[in-house]
């Protein structure tokens, strides 16, 4: 967790310098990225909120992800991740949002989407959007940690 907090400190410094505010939407990580961020003293100056939307219904209710997107592509898809990030932007005071949705295991994987499949999206209020799918290796804890790290690094990439 210490390395996540160090990344969060670096991210916070960049956000503060640019006068940007962050929101997160997390599923398989259960708020792990938000925990790292809120471990940084003063993060309230650049972190607005985090949504932990574990169920499909919570993705619909809290973030406005369409049921059609979830039915057509699944909760673990770049399409769902994009809708989550855009929903986090819309439902917050943030200028930058990131989302994580995936299969941390040990069960729940399929041949098409094995355990360790995690989809990400990063959305900026200026319209920039990035998305990514990664396949992480390890146990549930390791996959969740790698996903949170990838999220923080991706957010920093959006600020360059």
PDB file of C-alpha atoms in Angstrom:
ATOM      1  CA  UNK A   1       0.000   0.000   0.000  1.00  0.00           C
ATOM      2  CA  UNK A   2       2.904   2.367   0.658  1.00  0.00           C
ATOM      3  CA  UNK A   3       3.779   2.557  -3.050  1.00  0.00           C
ATOM      4  CA  UNK A   4       0.150   3.399  -3.848  1.00  0.00           C
ATOM      5  CA  UNK A   5       0.239   6.249  -1.341  1.00  0.00           C
ATOM      6  CA  UNK A   6       3.475   7.540  -2.881  1.00  0.00           C
ATOM      7  CA  UNK A   7       1.826   7.515  -6.316  1.00  0.00           C
ATOM      8  CA  UNK A   8      -1.221   9.262  -4.835  1.00  0.00           C
ATOM      9  CA  UNK A   9       1.039  11.965  -3.357  1.00  0.00           C
ATOM     10  CA  UNK A  10       2.633  12.550  -6.763  1.00  0.00           C
ATOM     11  CA  UNK A  11      -0.781  12.614  -8.441  1.00  0.00           C
ATOM     12  CA  UNK A  12      -2.077  15.040  -5.836  1.00  0.00           C
ATOM     13  CA  UNK A  13       0.814  17.414  -6.387  1.00  0.00           C
ATOM     14  CA  UNK A  14       0.091  17.441 -10.125  1.00  0.00           C
ATOM     15  CA  UNK A  15      -3.642  17.964  -9.605  1.00  0.00           C
ATOM     16  CA  UNK A  16      -3.076  20.750  -7.097  1.00  0.00           C
ATOM     17  CA  UNK A  17      -0.571  22.516  -9.362  1.00  0.00           C
ATOM     18  CA  UNK A  18      -3.045  22.386 -12.271  1.00  0.00           C
ATOM     19  CA  UNK A  19      -6.023  23.291 -10.069  1.00  0.00           C
ATOM     20  CA  UNK A  20      -7.761  20.077 -11.123  1.00  0.00           C
ATOM     21  CA  UNK A  21     -10.151  17.974  -9.035  1.00  0.00           C
ATOM     22  CA  UNK A  22     -10.488  14.180  -9.188  1.00  0.00           C
ATOM     23  CA  UNK A  23     -13.338  11.681  -8.883  1.00  0.00           C
ATOM     24  CA  UNK A  24     -13.103   7.896  -9.060  1.00  0.00           C
ATOM     25  CA  UNK A  25     -15.504   5.080  -9.894  1.00  0.00           C
ATOM     26  CA  UNK A  26     -14.266   1.718  -8.667  1.00  0.00           C
ATOM     27  CA  UNK A  27     -15.734  -1.742  -8.877  1.00  0.00           C
ATOM     28  CA  UNK A  28     -13.326  -4.674  -8.419  1.00  0.00           C
ATOM     29  CA  UNK A  29     -10.899  -2.589  -6.341  1.00  0.00           C
ATOM     30  CA  UNK A  30     -13.636  -1.679  -3.861  1.00  0.00           C
ATOM     31  CA  UNK A  31     -12.239   1.803  -3.261  1.00  0.00           C
ATOM     32  CA  UNK A  32      -8.579   0.823  -2.965  1.00  0.00           C
ATOM     33  CA  UNK A  33      -7.416   3.718  -5.167  1.00  0.00           C
ATOM     34  CA  UNK A  34      -9.554   6.129  -3.123  1.00  0.00           C
ATOM     35  CA  UNK A  35      -8.020   4.767   0.098  1.00  0.00           C
ATOM     36  CA  UNK A  36      -4.534   5.523  -1.234  1.00  0.00           C
ATOM     37  CA  UNK A  37      -5.620   9.021  -2.272  1.00  0.00           C
ATOM     38  CA  UNK A  38      -7.315   9.845   1.020  1.00  0.00           C
ATOM     39  CA  UNK A  39      -4.238   8.617   2.889  1.00  0.00           C
ATOM     40  CA  UNK A  40      -2.518  11.762   1.585  1.00  0.00           C
ATOM     41  CA  UNK A  41      -2.887  14.709   3.948  1.00  0.00           C
ATOM     42  CA  UNK A  42      -4.636  17.576   2.216  1.00  0.00           C
ATOM     43  CA  UNK A  43      -6.210  15.411  -0.482  1.00  0.00           C
ATOM     44  CA  UNK A  44      -9.536  17.152   0.081  1.00  0.00           C
ATOM     45  CA  UNK A  45      -8.090  20.045  -1.939  1.00  0.00           C
ATOM     46  CA  UNK A  46      -7.976  17.889  -5.089  1.00  0.00           C
ATOM     47  CA  UNK A  47     -10.174  14.809  -4.494  1.00  0.00           C
ATOM     48  CA  UNK A  48     -13.927  15.306  -4.680  1.00  0.00           C
ATOM     49  CA  UNK A  49     -15.389  11.818  -4.327  1.00  0.00           C
ATOM     50  CA  UNK A  50     -15.202   8.132  -5.025  1.00  0.00           C
ATOM     51  CA  UNK A  51     -17.996   5.835  -6.128  1.00  0.00           C
ATOM     52  CA  UNK A  52     -17.739   2.149  -5.243  1.00  0.00           C
ATOM     53  CA  UNK A  53     -20.233   0.561  -7.608  1.00  0.00           C
ATOM     54  CA  UNK A  54     -19.835  -3.156  -7.193  1.00  0.00           C
ATOM     55  CA  UNK A  55     -23.191  -4.347  -8.529  1.00  0.00           C
ATOM     56  CA  UNK A  56     -24.522  -3.645 -11.989  1.00  0.00           C
ATOM     57  CA  UNK A  57     -27.522  -1.874 -10.476  1.00  0.00           C
ATOM     58  CA  UNK A  58     -25.286   0.488  -8.523  1.00  0.00           C
ATOM     59  CA  UNK A  59     -23.433   1.347 -11.753  1.00  0.00           C
ATOM     60  CA  UNK A  60     -26.812   2.286 -13.262  1.00  0.00           C
ATOM     61  CA  UNK A  61     -28.146   4.135 -10.196  1.00  0.00           C
ATOM     62  CA  UNK A  62     -25.058   6.033  -9.034  1.00  0.00           C
ATOM     63  CA  UNK A  63     -23.207   6.625 -12.300  1.00  0.00           C
ATOM     64  CA  UNK A  64     -25.859   6.492 -14.990  1.00  0.00           C
ATOM     65  CA  UNK A  65     -24.333   3.542 -16.836  1.00  0.00           C
ATOM     66  CA  UNK A  66     -27.023   2.281 -19.192  1.00  0.00           C
ATOM     67  CA  UNK A  67     -28.438  -1.173 -18.577  1.00  0.00           C
ATOM     68  CA  UNK A  68     -28.078  -1.723 -22.329  1.00  0.00           C
ATOM     69  CA  UNK A  69     -24.304  -1.170 -22.116  1.00  0.00           C
ATOM     70  CA  UNK A  70     -24.059  -3.676 -19.279  1.00  0.00           C
ATOM     71  CA  UNK A  71     -26.263  -6.208 -21.103  1.00  0.00           C
ATOM     72  CA  UNK A  72     -24.461  -5.848 -24.417  1.00  0.00           C
ATOM     73  CA  UNK A  73     -20.833  -5.621 -23.277  1.00  0.00           C
ATOM     74  CA  UNK A  74     -20.841  -6.702 -19.633  1.00  0.00           C
ATOM     75  CA  UNK A  75     -19.721  -4.872 -16.514  1.00  0.00           C
ATOM     76  CA  UNK A  76     -16.142  -5.860 -17.292  1.00  0.00           C
ATOM     77  CA  UNK A  77     -15.713  -3.986 -20.554  1.00  0.00           C
ATOM     78  CA  UNK A  78     -14.116  -0.803 -21.767  1.00  0.00           C
ATOM     79  CA  UNK A  79     -17.601   0.423 -22.691  1.00  0.00           C
ATOM     80  CA  UNK A  80     -18.741   0.062 -19.067  1.00  0.00           C
ATOM     81  CA  UNK A  81     -15.515   1.646 -17.809  1.00  0.00           C
ATOM     82  CA  UNK A  82     -16.004   4.659 -20.097  1.00  0.00           C
ATOM     83  CA  UNK A  83     -19.606   5.087 -18.938  1.00  0.00           C
ATOM     84  CA  UNK A  84     -18.466   4.823 -15.304  1.00  0.00           C
ATOM     85  CA  UNK A  85     -15.769   7.477 -15.729  1.00  0.00           C
ATOM     86  CA  UNK A  86     -18.151   9.794 -17.563  1.00  0.00           C
ATOM     87  CA  UNK A  87     -20.770   9.222 -14.854  1.00  0.00           C
ATOM     88  CA  UNK A  88     -18.243  10.061 -12.149  1.00  0.00           C
ATOM     89  CA  UNK A  89     -17.474  13.340 -13.938  1.00  0.00           C
ATOM     90  CA  UNK A  90     -21.163  14.163 -14.362  1.00  0.00           C
ATOM     91  CA  UNK A  91     -22.047  13.376 -10.739  1.00  0.00           C
ATOM     92  CA  UNK A  92     -19.186  15.250  -9.083  1.00  0.00           C
ATOM     93  CA  UNK A  93     -17.331  18.536  -9.037  1.00  0.00           C
ATOM     94  CA  UNK A  94     -14.338  16.891 -10.704  1.00  0.00           C
ATOM     95  CA  UNK A  95     -12.502  17.862 -13.862  1.00  0.00           C
ATOM     96  CA  UNK A  96     -10.810  14.441 -14.116  1.00  0.00           C
ATOM     97  CA  UNK A  97     -12.248  10.990 -13.412  1.00  0.00           C
ATOM     98  CA  UNK A  98     -11.034   7.429 -13.566  1.00  0.00           C
ATOM     99  CA  UNK A  99     -12.854   4.118 -13.443  1.00  0.00           C
ATOM    100  CA  UNK A 100     -11.922   0.515 -12.756  1.00  0.00           C
ATOM    101  CA  UNK A 101     -14.045  -2.575 -13.422  1.00  0.00           C
ATOM    102  CA  UNK A 102     -12.754  -6.115 -13.563  1.00  0.00           C
ATOM    103  CA  UNK A 103     -12.493  -9.660 -12.287  1.00  0.00           C
ATOM    104  CA  UNK A 104     -10.207  -9.912  -9.258  1.00  0.00           C
ATOM    105  CA  UNK A 105     -10.980 -13.576  -8.590  1.00  0.00           C
ATOM    106  CA  UNK A 106     -10.456 -16.173  -7.499  1.00  0.00           C
ATOM    107  CA  UNK A 107     -13.689 -17.031  -9.361  1.00  0.00           C
ATOM    108  CA  UNK A 108     -15.821 -15.226 -11.907  1.00  0.00           C
ATOM    109  CA  UNK A 109     -13.519 -15.489 -14.885  1.00  0.00           C
ATOM    110  CA  UNK A 110     -14.405 -16.917 -18.287  1.00  0.00           C
ATOM    111  CA  UNK A 111     -12.373 -17.979 -21.291  1.00  0.00           C
ATOM    112  CA  UNK A 112     -13.033 -14.588 -22.916  1.00  0.00           C
ATOM    113  CA  UNK A 113     -12.501 -12.634 -19.677  1.00  0.00           C
ATOM    114  CA  UNK A 114     -10.246 -14.611 -17.334  1.00  0.00           C
ATOM    115  CA  UNK A 115      -9.549 -13.698 -13.726  1.00  0.00           C
ATOM    116  CA  UNK A 116      -7.236 -10.687 -13.767  1.00  0.00           C
ATOM    117  CA  UNK A 117      -9.045  -8.917 -16.629  1.00  0.00           C
ATOM    118  CA  UNK A 118      -9.504  -5.290 -15.616  1.00  0.00           C
ATOM    119  CA  UNK A 119     -10.909  -2.457 -17.735  1.00  0.00           C
ATOM    120  CA  UNK A 120     -10.090   1.188 -17.133  1.00  0.00           C
ATOM    121  CA  UNK A 121     -11.182   4.585 -18.389  1.00  0.00           C
ATOM    122  CA  UNK A 122      -9.933   8.100 -17.746  1.00  0.00           C
ATOM    123  CA  UNK A 123     -12.144  11.036 -18.681  1.00  0.00           C
ATOM    124  CA  UNK A 124     -11.423  14.753 -18.558  1.00  0.00           C
ATOM    125  CA  UNK A 125     -13.985  17.550 -18.521  1.00  0.00           C
ATOM    126  CA  UNK A 126     -12.356  18.927 -21.685  1.00  0.00           C
ATOM    127  CA  UNK A 127     -13.504  15.813 -23.577  1.00  0.00           C
ATOM    128  CA  UNK A 128     -10.284  13.786 -23.565  1.00  0.00           C
ATOM    129  CA  UNK A 129     -10.877  10.093 -22.977  1.00  0.00           C
ATOM    130  CA  UNK A 130      -8.572   7.111 -22.675  1.00  0.00           C
ATOM    131  CA  UNK A 131      -9.418   3.474 -22.097  1.00  0.00           C
ATOM    132  CA  UNK A 132      -7.429   0.331 -21.457  1.00  0.00           C
ATOM    133  CA  UNK A 133      -7.851  -3.355 -20.685  1.00  0.00           C
ATOM    134  CA  UNK A 134      -5.146  -5.163 -18.745  1.00  0.00           C
ATOM    135  CA  UNK A 135      -4.650  -8.774 -17.717  1.00  0.00           C
ATOM    136  CA  UNK A 136      -3.018  -8.886 -14.294  1.00  0.00           C
ATOM    137  CA  UNK A 137      -1.537 -11.986 -12.691  1.00  0.00           C
ATOM    138  CA  UNK A 138      -1.614 -13.039  -9.065  1.00  0.00           C
ATOM    139  CA  UNK A 139      -4.148 -13.559  -6.323  1.00  0.00           C
ATOM    140  CA  UNK A 140      -7.119 -11.305  -5.588  1.00  0.00           C
ATOM    141  CA  UNK A 141      -5.097  -8.910  -3.434  1.00  0.00           C
ATOM    142  CA  UNK A 142      -2.327  -8.632  -6.020  1.00  0.00           C
ATOM    143  CA  UNK A 143      -4.758  -8.044  -8.893  1.00  0.00           C
ATOM    144  CA  UNK A 144      -6.609  -5.322  -6.985  1.00  0.00           C
ATOM    145  CA  UNK A 145      -3.311  -3.636  -6.044  1.00  0.00           C
ATOM    146  CA  UNK A 146      -2.036  -3.738  -9.636  1.00  0.00           C
ATOM    147  CA  UNK A 147      -5.344  -2.291 -10.848  1.00  0.00           C
ATOM    148  CA  UNK A 148      -5.203   0.598  -8.363  1.00  0.00           C
ATOM    149  CA  UNK A 149      -1.597   1.307  -9.377  1.00  0.00           C
ATOM    150  CA  UNK A 150      -2.512   1.275 -13.078  1.00  0.00           C
ATOM    151  CA  UNK A 151      -5.349   3.696 -12.351  1.00  0.00           C
ATOM    152  CA  UNK A 152      -3.096   6.183 -10.549  1.00  0.00           C
ATOM    153  CA  UNK A 153      -0.460   6.017 -13.268  1.00  0.00           C
ATOM    154  CA  UNK A 154      -3.131   6.529 -15.928  1.00  0.00           C
ATOM    155  CA  UNK A 155      -4.478   9.573 -14.116  1.00  0.00           C
ATOM    156  CA  UNK A 156      -0.986  11.068 -14.060  1.00  0.00           C
ATOM    157  CA  UNK A 157      -0.707  10.343 -17.770  1.00  0.00           C
ATOM    158  CA  UNK A 158      -3.877  12.356 -18.382  1.00  0.00           C
ATOM    159  CA  UNK A 159      -2.246  15.373 -16.710  1.00  0.00           C
ATOM    160  CA  UNK A 160       0.802  15.463 -19.016  1.00  0.00           C
TER     161      UNK A 160
END
